[in-house]
Tab-separated table of C-alpha atoms in Angstrom:
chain	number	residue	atom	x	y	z
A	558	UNK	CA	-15.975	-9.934	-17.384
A	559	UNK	CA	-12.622	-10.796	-16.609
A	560	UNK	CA	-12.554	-14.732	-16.854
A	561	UNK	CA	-15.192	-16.864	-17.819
A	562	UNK	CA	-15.126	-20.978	-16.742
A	563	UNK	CA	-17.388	-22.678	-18.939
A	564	UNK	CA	-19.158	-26.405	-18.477
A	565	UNK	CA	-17.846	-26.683	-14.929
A	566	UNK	CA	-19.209	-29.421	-12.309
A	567	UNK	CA	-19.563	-28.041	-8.894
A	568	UNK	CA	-18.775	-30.195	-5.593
A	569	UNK	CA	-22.710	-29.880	-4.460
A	570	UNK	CA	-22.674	-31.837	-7.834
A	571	UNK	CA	-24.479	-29.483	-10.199
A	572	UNK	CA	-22.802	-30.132	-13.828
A	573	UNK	CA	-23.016	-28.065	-16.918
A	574	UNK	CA	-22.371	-24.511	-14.504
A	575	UNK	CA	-20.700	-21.453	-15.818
A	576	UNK	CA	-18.824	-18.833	-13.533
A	577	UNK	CA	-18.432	-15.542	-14.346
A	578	UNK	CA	-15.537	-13.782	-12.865
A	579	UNK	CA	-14.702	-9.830	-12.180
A	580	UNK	CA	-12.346	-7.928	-10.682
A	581	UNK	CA	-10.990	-10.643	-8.616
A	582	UNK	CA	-14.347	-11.607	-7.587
A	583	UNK	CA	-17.188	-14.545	-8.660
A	584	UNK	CA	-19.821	-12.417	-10.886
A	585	UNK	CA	-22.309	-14.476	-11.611
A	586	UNK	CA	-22.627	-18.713	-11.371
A	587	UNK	CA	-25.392	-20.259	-13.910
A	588	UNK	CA	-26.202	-22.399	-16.796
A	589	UNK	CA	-25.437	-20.834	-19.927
A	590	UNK	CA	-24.710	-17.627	-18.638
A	591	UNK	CA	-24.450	-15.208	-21.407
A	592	UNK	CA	-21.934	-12.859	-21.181
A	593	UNK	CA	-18.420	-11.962	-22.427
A	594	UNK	CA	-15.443	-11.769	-20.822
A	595	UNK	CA	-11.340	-11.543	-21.842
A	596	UNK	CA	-10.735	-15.172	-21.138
A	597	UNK	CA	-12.513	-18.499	-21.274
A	598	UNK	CA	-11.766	-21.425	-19.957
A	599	UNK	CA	-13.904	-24.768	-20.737
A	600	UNK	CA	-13.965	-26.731	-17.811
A	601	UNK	CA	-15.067	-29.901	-20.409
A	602	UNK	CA	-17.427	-31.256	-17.337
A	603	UNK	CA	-14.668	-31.134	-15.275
A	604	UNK	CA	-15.213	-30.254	-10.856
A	605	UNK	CA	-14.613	-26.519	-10.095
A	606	UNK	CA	-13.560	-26.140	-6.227
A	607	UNK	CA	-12.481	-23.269	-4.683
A	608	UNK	CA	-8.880	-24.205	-3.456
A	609	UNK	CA	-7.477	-26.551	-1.383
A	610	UNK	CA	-7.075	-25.581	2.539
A	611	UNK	CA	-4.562	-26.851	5.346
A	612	UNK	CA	-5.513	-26.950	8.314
A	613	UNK	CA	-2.122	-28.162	10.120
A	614	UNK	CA	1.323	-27.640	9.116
A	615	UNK	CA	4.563	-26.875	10.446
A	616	UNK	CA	6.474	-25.169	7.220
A	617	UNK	CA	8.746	-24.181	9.793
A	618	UNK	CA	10.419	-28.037	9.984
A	619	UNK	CA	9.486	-28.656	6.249
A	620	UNK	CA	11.998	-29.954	3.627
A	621	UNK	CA	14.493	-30.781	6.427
A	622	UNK	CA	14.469	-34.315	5.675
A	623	UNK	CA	17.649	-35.835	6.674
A	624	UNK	CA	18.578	-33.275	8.840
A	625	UNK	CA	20.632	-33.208	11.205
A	626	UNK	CA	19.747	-37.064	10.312
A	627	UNK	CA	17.354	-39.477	9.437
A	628	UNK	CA	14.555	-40.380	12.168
A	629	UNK	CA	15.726	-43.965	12.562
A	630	UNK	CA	12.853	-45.379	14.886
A	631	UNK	CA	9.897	-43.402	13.205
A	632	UNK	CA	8.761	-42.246	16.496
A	633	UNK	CA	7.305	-38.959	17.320
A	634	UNK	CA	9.550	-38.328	20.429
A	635	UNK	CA	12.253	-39.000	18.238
A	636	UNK	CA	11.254	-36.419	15.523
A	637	UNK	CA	11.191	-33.841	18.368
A	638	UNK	CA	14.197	-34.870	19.765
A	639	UNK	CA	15.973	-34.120	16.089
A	640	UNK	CA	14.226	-31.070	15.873
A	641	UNK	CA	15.599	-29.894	19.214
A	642	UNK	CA	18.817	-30.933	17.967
A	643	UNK	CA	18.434	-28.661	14.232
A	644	UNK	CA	16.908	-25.948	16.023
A	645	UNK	CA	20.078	-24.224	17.122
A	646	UNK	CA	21.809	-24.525	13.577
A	647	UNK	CA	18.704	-22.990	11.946
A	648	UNK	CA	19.280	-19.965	9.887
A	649	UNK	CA	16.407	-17.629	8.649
A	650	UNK	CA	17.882	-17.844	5.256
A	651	UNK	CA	17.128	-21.673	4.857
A	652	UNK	CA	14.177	-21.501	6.818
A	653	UNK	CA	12.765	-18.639	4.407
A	654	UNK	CA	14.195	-20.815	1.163
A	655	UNK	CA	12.762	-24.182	2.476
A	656	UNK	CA	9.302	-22.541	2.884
A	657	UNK	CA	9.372	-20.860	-0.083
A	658	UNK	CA	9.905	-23.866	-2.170
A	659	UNK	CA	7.194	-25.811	-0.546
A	660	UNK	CA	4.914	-22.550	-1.037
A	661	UNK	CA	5.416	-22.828	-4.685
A	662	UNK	CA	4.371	-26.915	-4.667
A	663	UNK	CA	1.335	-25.930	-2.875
A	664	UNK	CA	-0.255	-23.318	-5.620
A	665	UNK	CA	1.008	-26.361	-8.244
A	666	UNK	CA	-1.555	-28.173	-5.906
A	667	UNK	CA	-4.145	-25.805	-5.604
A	668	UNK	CA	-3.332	-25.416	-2.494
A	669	UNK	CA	-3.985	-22.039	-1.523
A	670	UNK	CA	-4.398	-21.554	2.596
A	671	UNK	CA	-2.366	-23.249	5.073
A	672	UNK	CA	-2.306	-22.526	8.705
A	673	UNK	CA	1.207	-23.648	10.009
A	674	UNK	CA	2.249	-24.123	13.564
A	675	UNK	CA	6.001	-22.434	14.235
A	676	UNK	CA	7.831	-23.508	17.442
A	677	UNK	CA	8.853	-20.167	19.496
A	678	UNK	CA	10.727	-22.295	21.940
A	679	UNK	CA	13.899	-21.088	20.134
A	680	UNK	CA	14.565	-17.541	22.215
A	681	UNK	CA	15.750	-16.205	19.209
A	682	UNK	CA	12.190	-16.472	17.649
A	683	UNK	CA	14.167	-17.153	13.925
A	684	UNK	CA	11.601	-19.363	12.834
A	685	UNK	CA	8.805	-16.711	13.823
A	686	UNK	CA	10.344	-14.155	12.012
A	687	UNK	CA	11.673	-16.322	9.236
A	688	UNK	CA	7.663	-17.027	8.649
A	689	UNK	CA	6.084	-13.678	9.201
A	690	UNK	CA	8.247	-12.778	6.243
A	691	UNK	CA	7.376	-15.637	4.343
A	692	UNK	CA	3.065	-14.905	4.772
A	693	UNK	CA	3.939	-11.062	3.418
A	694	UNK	CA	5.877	-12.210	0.169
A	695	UNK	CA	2.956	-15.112	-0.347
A	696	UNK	CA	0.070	-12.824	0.133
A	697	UNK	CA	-0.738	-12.097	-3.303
A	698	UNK	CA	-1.164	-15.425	-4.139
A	699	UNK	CA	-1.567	-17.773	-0.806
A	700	UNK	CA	-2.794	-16.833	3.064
A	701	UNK	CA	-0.761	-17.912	5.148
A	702	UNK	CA	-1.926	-18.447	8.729
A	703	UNK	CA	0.942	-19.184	11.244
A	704	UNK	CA	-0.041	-20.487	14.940
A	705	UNK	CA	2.471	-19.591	18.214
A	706	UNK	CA	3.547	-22.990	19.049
A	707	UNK	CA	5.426	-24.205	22.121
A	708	UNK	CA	6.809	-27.389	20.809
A	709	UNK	CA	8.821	-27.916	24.034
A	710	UNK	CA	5.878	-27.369	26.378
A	711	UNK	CA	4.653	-23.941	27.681
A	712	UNK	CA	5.437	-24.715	31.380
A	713	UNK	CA	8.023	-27.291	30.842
A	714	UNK	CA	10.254	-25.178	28.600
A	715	UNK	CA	11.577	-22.032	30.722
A	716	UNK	CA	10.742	-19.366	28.185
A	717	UNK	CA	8.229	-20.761	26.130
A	718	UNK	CA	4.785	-18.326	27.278
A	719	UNK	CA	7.281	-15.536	26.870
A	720	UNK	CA	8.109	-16.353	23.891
A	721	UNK	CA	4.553	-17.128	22.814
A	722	UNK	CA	3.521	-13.645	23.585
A	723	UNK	CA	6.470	-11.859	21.676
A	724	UNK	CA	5.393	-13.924	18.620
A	725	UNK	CA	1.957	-12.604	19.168
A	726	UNK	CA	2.873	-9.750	19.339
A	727	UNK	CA	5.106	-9.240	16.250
A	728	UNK	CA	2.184	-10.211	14.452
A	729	UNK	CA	1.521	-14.793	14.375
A	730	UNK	CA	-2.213	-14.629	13.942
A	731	UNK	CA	-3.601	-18.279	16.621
A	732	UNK	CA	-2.621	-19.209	19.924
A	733	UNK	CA	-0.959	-22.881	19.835
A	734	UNK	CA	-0.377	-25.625	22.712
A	735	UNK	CA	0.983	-28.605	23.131
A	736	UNK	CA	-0.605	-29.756	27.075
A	737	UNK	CA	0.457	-33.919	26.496
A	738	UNK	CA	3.972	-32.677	26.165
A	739	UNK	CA	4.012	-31.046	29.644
A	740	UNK	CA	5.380	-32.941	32.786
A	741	UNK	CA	2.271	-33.826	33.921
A	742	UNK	CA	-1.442	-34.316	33.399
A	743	UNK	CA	-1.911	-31.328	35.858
A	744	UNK	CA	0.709	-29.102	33.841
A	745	UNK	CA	-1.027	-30.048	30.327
A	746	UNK	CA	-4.075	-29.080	31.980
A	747	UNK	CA	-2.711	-26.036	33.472
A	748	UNK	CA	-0.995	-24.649	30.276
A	749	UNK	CA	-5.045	-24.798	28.465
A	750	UNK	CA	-6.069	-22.564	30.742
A	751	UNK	CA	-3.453	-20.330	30.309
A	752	UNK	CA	-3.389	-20.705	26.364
A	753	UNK	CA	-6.943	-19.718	26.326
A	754	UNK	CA	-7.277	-16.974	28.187
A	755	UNK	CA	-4.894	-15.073	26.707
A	756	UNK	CA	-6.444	-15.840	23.263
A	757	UNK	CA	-9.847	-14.381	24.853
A	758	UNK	CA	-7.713	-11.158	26.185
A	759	UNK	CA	-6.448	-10.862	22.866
A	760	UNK	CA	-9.265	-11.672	20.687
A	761	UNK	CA	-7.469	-14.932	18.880
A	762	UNK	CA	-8.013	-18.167	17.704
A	763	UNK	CA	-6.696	-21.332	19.370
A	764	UNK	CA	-4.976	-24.422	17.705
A	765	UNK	CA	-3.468	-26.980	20.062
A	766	UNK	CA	-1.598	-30.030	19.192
A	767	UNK	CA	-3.929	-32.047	21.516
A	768	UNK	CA	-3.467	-35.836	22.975
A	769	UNK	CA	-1.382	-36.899	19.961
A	770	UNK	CA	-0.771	-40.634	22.097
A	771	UNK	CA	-2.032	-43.545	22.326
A	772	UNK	CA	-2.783	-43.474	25.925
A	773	UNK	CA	-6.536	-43.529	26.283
A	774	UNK	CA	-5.852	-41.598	29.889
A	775	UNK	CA	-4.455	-38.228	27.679
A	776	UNK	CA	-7.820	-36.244	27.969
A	777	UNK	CA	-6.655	-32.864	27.388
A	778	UNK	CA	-9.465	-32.539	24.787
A	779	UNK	CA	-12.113	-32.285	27.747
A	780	UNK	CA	-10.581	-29.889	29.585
A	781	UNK	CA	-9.604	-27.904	26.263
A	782	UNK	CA	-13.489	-27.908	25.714
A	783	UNK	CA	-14.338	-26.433	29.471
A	784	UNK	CA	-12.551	-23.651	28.702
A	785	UNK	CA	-13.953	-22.906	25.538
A	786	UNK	CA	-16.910	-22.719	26.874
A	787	UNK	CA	-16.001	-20.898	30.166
A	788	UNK	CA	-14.280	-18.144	28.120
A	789	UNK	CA	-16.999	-17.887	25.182
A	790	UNK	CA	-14.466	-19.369	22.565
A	791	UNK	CA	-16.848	-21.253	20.643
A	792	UNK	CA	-16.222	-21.592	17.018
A	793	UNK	CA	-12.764	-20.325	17.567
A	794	UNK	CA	-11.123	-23.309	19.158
A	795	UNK	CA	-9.689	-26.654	17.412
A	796	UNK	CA	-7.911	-29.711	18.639
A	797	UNK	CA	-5.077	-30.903	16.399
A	798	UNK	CA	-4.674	-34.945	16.128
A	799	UNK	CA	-6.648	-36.167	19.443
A	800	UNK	CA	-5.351	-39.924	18.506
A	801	UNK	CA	-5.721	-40.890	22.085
A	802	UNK	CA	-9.519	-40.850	21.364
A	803	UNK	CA	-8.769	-44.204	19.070
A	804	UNK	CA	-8.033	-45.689	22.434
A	805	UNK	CA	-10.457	-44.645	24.684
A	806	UNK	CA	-13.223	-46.675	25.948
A	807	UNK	CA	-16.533	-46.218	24.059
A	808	UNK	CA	-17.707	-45.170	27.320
A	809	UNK	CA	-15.661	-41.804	28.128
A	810	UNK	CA	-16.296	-41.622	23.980
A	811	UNK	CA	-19.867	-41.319	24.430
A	812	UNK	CA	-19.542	-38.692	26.913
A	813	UNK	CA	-16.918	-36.601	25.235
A	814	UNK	CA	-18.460	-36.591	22.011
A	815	UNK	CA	-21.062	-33.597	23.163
A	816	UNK	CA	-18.877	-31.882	25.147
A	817	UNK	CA	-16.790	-30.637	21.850
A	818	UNK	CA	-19.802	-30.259	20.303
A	819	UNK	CA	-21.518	-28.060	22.856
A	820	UNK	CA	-18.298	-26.128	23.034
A	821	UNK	CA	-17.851	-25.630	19.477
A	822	UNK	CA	-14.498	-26.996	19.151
A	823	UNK	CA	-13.318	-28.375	15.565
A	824	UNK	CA	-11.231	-31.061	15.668
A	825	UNK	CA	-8.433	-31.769	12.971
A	826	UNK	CA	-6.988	-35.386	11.643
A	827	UNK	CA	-3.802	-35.846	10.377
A	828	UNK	CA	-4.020	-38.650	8.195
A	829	UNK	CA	-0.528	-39.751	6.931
A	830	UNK	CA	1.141	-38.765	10.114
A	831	UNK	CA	-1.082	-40.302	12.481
A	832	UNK	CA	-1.423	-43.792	10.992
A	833	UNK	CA	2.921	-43.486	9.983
A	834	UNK	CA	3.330	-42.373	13.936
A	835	UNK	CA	1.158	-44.212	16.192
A	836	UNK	CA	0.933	-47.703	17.449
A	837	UNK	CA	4.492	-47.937	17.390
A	838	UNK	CA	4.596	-49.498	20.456
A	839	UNK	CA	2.209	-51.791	19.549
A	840	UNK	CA	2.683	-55.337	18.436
A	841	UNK	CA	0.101	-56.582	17.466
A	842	UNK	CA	-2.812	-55.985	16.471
A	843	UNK	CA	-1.331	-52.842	15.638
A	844	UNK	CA	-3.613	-49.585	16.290
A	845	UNK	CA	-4.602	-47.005	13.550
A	846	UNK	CA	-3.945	-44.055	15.590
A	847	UNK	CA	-6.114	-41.511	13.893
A	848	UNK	CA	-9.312	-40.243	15.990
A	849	UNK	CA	-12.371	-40.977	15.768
A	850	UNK	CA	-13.743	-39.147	12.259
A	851	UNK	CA	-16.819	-40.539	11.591
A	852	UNK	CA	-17.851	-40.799	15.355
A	853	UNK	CA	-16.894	-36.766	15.086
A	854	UNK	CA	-18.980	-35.933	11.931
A	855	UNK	CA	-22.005	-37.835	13.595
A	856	UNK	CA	-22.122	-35.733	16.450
A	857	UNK	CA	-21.897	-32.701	14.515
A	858	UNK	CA	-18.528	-31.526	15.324
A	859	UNK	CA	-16.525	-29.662	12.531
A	860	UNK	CA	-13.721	-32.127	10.795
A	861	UNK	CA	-10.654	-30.875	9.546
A	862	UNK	CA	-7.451	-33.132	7.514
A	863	UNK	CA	-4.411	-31.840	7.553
A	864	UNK	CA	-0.862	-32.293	6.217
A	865	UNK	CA	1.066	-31.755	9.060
A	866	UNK	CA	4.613	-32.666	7.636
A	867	UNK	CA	6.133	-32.967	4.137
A	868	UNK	CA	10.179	-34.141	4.451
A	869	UNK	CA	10.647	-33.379	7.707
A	870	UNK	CA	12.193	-35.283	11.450
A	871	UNK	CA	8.665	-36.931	11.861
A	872	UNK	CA	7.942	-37.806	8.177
A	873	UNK	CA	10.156	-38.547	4.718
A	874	UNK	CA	7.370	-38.089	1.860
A	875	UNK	CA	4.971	-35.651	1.001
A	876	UNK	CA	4.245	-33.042	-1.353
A	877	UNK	CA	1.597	-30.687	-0.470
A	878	UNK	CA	-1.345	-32.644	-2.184
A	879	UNK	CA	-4.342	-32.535	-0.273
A	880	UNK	CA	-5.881	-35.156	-2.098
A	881	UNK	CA	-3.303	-37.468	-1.089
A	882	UNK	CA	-4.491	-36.471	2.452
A	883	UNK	CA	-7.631	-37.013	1.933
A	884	UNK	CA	-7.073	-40.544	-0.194
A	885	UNK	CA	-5.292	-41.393	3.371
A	886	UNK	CA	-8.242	-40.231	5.840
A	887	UNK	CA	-10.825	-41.925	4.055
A	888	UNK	CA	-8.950	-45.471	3.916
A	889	UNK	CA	-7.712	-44.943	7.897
A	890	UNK	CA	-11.353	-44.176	8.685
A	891	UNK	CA	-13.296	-46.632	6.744
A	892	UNK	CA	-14.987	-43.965	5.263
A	893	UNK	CA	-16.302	-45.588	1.930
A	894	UNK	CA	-19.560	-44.762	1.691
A	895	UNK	CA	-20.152	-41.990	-1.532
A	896	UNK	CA	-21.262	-39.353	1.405
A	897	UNK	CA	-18.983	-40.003	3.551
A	898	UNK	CA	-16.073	-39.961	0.702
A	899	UNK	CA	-17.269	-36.650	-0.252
A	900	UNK	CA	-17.017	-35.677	3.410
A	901	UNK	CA	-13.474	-36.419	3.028
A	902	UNK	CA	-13.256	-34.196	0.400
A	903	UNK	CA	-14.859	-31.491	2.432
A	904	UNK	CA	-12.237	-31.830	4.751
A	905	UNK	CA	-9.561	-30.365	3.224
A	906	UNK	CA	-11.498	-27.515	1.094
A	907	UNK	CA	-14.502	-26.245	2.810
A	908	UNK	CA	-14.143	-27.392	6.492
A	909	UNK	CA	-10.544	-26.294	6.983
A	910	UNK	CA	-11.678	-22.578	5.384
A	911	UNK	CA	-14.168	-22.415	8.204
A	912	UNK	CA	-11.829	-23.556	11.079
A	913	UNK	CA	-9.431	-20.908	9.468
A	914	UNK	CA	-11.893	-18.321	9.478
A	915	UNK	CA	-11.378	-17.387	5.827
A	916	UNK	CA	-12.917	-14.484	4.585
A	917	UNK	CA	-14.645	-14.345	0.897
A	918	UNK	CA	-14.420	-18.489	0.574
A	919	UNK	CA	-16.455	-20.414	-1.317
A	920	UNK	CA	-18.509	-20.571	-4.929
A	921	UNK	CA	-21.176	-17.885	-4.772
A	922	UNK	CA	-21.161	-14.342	-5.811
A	923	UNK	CA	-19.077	-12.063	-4.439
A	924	UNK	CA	-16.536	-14.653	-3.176
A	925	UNK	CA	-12.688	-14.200	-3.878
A	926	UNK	CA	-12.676	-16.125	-7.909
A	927	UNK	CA	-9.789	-18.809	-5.958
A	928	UNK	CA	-10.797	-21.655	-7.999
A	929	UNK	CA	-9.274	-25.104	-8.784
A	930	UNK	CA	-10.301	-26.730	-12.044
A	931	UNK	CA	-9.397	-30.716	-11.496
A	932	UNK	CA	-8.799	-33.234	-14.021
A	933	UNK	CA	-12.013	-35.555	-12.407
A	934	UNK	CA	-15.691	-35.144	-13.052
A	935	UNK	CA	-16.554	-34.876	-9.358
A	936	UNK	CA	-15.262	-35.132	-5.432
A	937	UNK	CA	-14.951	-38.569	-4.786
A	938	UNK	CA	-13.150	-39.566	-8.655
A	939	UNK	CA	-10.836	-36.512	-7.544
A	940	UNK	CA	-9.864	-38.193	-4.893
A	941	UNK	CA	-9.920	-41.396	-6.410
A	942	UNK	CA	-7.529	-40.185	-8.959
A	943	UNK	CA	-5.175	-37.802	-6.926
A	944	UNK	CA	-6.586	-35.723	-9.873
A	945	UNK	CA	-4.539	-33.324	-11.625
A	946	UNK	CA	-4.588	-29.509	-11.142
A	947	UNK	CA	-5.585	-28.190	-14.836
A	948	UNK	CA	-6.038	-24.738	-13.537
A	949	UNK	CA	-5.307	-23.369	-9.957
A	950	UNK	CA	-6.799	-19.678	-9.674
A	951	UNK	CA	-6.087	-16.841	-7.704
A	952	UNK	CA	-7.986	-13.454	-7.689
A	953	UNK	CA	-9.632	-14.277	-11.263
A	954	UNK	CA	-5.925	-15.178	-12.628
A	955	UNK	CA	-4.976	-17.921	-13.633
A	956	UNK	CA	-1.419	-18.958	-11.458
A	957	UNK	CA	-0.705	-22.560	-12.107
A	958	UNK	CA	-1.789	-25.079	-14.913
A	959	UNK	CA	-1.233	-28.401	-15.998
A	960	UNK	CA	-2.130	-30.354	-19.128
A	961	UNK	CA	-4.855	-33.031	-19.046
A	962	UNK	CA	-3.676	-37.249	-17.635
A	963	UNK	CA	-3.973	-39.241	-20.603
A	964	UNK	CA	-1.759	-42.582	-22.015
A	965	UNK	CA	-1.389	-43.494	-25.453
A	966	UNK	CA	-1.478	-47.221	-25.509
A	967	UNK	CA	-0.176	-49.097	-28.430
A	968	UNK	CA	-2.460	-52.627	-27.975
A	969	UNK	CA	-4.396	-54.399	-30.493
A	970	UNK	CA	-7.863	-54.235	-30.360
A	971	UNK	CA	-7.795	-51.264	-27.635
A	972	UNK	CA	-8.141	-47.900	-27.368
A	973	UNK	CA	-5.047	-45.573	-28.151
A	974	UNK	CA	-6.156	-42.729	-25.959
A	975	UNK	CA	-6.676	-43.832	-22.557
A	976	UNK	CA	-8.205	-41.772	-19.669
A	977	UNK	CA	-9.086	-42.628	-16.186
A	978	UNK	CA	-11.662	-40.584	-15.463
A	979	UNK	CA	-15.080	-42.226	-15.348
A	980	UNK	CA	-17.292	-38.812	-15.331
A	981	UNK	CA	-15.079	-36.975	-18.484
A	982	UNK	CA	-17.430	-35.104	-20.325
């Protein structure tokens, strides 16, 4: 064997589990497994996870904090007003740079898949290209999944389902939207259609940027669900943000609700974006913004968190820690209850990897040996902790690691070694 991981505890919340690791692969997972192998790694009771998974980024606007300047009103139509304004002084060179940074403070994360939205409203397609050739240098050691993305509107920017196409075609992997954006409800509702049937001609996956309002009348989501099902999407469709859903009327709610589910549409939060974003026209009381999670998970219907924006027009912190995101989602949504913490947990590891479609995911034999050893005994004290990356693995090798979080305190009667895990071994 090539790596051995000793002592680990598993998300499912077996403890005491080894995992035996070949040729890039998981070999074997069982108590006390006896075999050799070159290197061993005591997990010390520590959770194993295969890595962290975003399902909704846009590493095309990342690190641009500040530039061309700071988003004074916090708005969203502001942030895509200053991105319209940096778009014409982009360069591939920064773009490539930028990405590449935040690339490397995702594996420090254990962060290993993120599916990124990249506008193609520029006619030069920079940031498409700039991207493609960021995926190939990061394949060894992250997959990068990039989505065609009209920021500007499909029908309301002249070129934009050109454009969309031409990225397709040079090789951007999901078919993106953006319907609220467009002119009208009729336009938003035309440009779904459109968006979706050329992901059935072409055999792709659809992402949309979906209702992100607080207007309870944006219902894109519906009609984004007809045509999954008129086309035979199912399973390959997902709504990004639907925060108008926090406003609708429990009625329309309770109708909607199955109508995802029967289409097979995942739908993806945005934690720190939506509740730093929306209800900024509110007074108050002063709306939450985010959808409707734990209405979502009841009714069966996949639910992803993602990132969306580290240091960027729409948002001036971040740094690629999934835990973080899902520390967020689980306060915005209430969601204290031990299940329904580890749900959070699940949605940003093995929810997202579905959504994605990621081949060879997961903790059983024959999966790709991407693993994550935390500094936490278990899901919900990782993200209690914001716990530390002590190994991030990629292929059976080890890519990133990080020493232990401990304090040395100096008070009478008290410890000197102090740790904050409840569940250490």
């Amino acid at each position: 064997m090539d790596l051995l991981i000793r002592n680990a505890s598993l998300p499912n919340g077996r403890t005491g589990v080894d995992i035996a690791i070949a040729g890039g692969r998981i070999n074997a997972v069982g108590v006390a497994l006896a075999v050799v192998a070159e290197q061993e790694i005591d997990a010390g009771g520590n959770l194993v996870t295969p890595p962290f998974v975003d399902a909704h980024f846009h590493m095309d606007a990342t690190l641009s904090y500040g530039l061309p300047r700071v988003n004074s009103s916090g708005t969203l139509l502001e942030g895509i007003a200053l991105w319209g304004e940096l778009k014409p002084k982009l360069t591939q060179e920064a773009l490539v740079a930028r990405a590449m940074q935040y690339c490397d403070w995702a594996v420090a994360r254990g962060l290993l898949a993120i599916r990124s939205h990249v506008d193609i409203c520029d006619d030069r397609l920079l940031a498409v290209e700039a991207l493609l050739h960021v995926k190939r240098r990061v394949a060894p050691y992250l997959d990068l999944q990039l989505v065609a993305f009209p920021q500007d509107g499909l029908l309301r920017s002249p070129n934009a389902f050109a454009n969309l196409k031409r990225a397709i075609a040079m090789g951007v992997d999901v078919v993106g939207g953006i319907p609220h954006f467009e002119r009208t409800m009729a336009e938003g509702a035309e440009s779904i259609k459109l968006l979706c049937e050329l992901a059935a001609e072409k055999g792709l996956r659809v992402d949309m940027h979906c209702d992100e309002s607080d207007d309870p009348m944006s219902r894109h989501i519906e009609t984004l669900a007809f045509h999954t099902r008129r086309l035979g999407l199912h399973g390959l469709v997902a709504g990004s943000h639907l925060t108008s859903m926090h406003s609708m009327d429990n009625y329309y709610v309770s109708k909607l609700l199955p109508l995802i589910y029967e289409a097979g549409v995942a739908a993806i939060a945005n934690p720190l974006i939506n509740i730093t974003l929306q209800g900024r026209h509110d007074t108050y009381p002063k709306r939450r913004g985010m959808t409707r999670v734990p209405e979502l998970l009841a009714a069966g219907i996949e639910v992803a968190f993602g990132h969306d924006c580290v240091m960027d027009p729409w948002y001036s912190l971040g740094s690629g820690d999934m835990l973080e995101v899902a520390h967020m989602g689980l306060h915005v949504a209430q969601m204290t209850g031990q299940e329904a913490m580890h749900a959070c947990f699940m949605a940003v590891t093995e929810t997202p990897a579905r959504i994605l479609g990621l081949g060879g995911y997961g903790l059983t034999p024959g999966c790709n040996a991407d693993l994550v050893v935390l500094d936490a005994g278990c899901t919900v004290e990782a993200i209690r902790l914001r716990a530390g990356r002590r190994y991030v693995i990629r292929r059976g090798k080890v890519i990133s690691q990080s020493p232990a979080a401990q304090a040395t305190l100096s008070l009478p009667g008290r410890p000197a070694a102090l740790d904050f895990r409840l569940h250490a071994a």
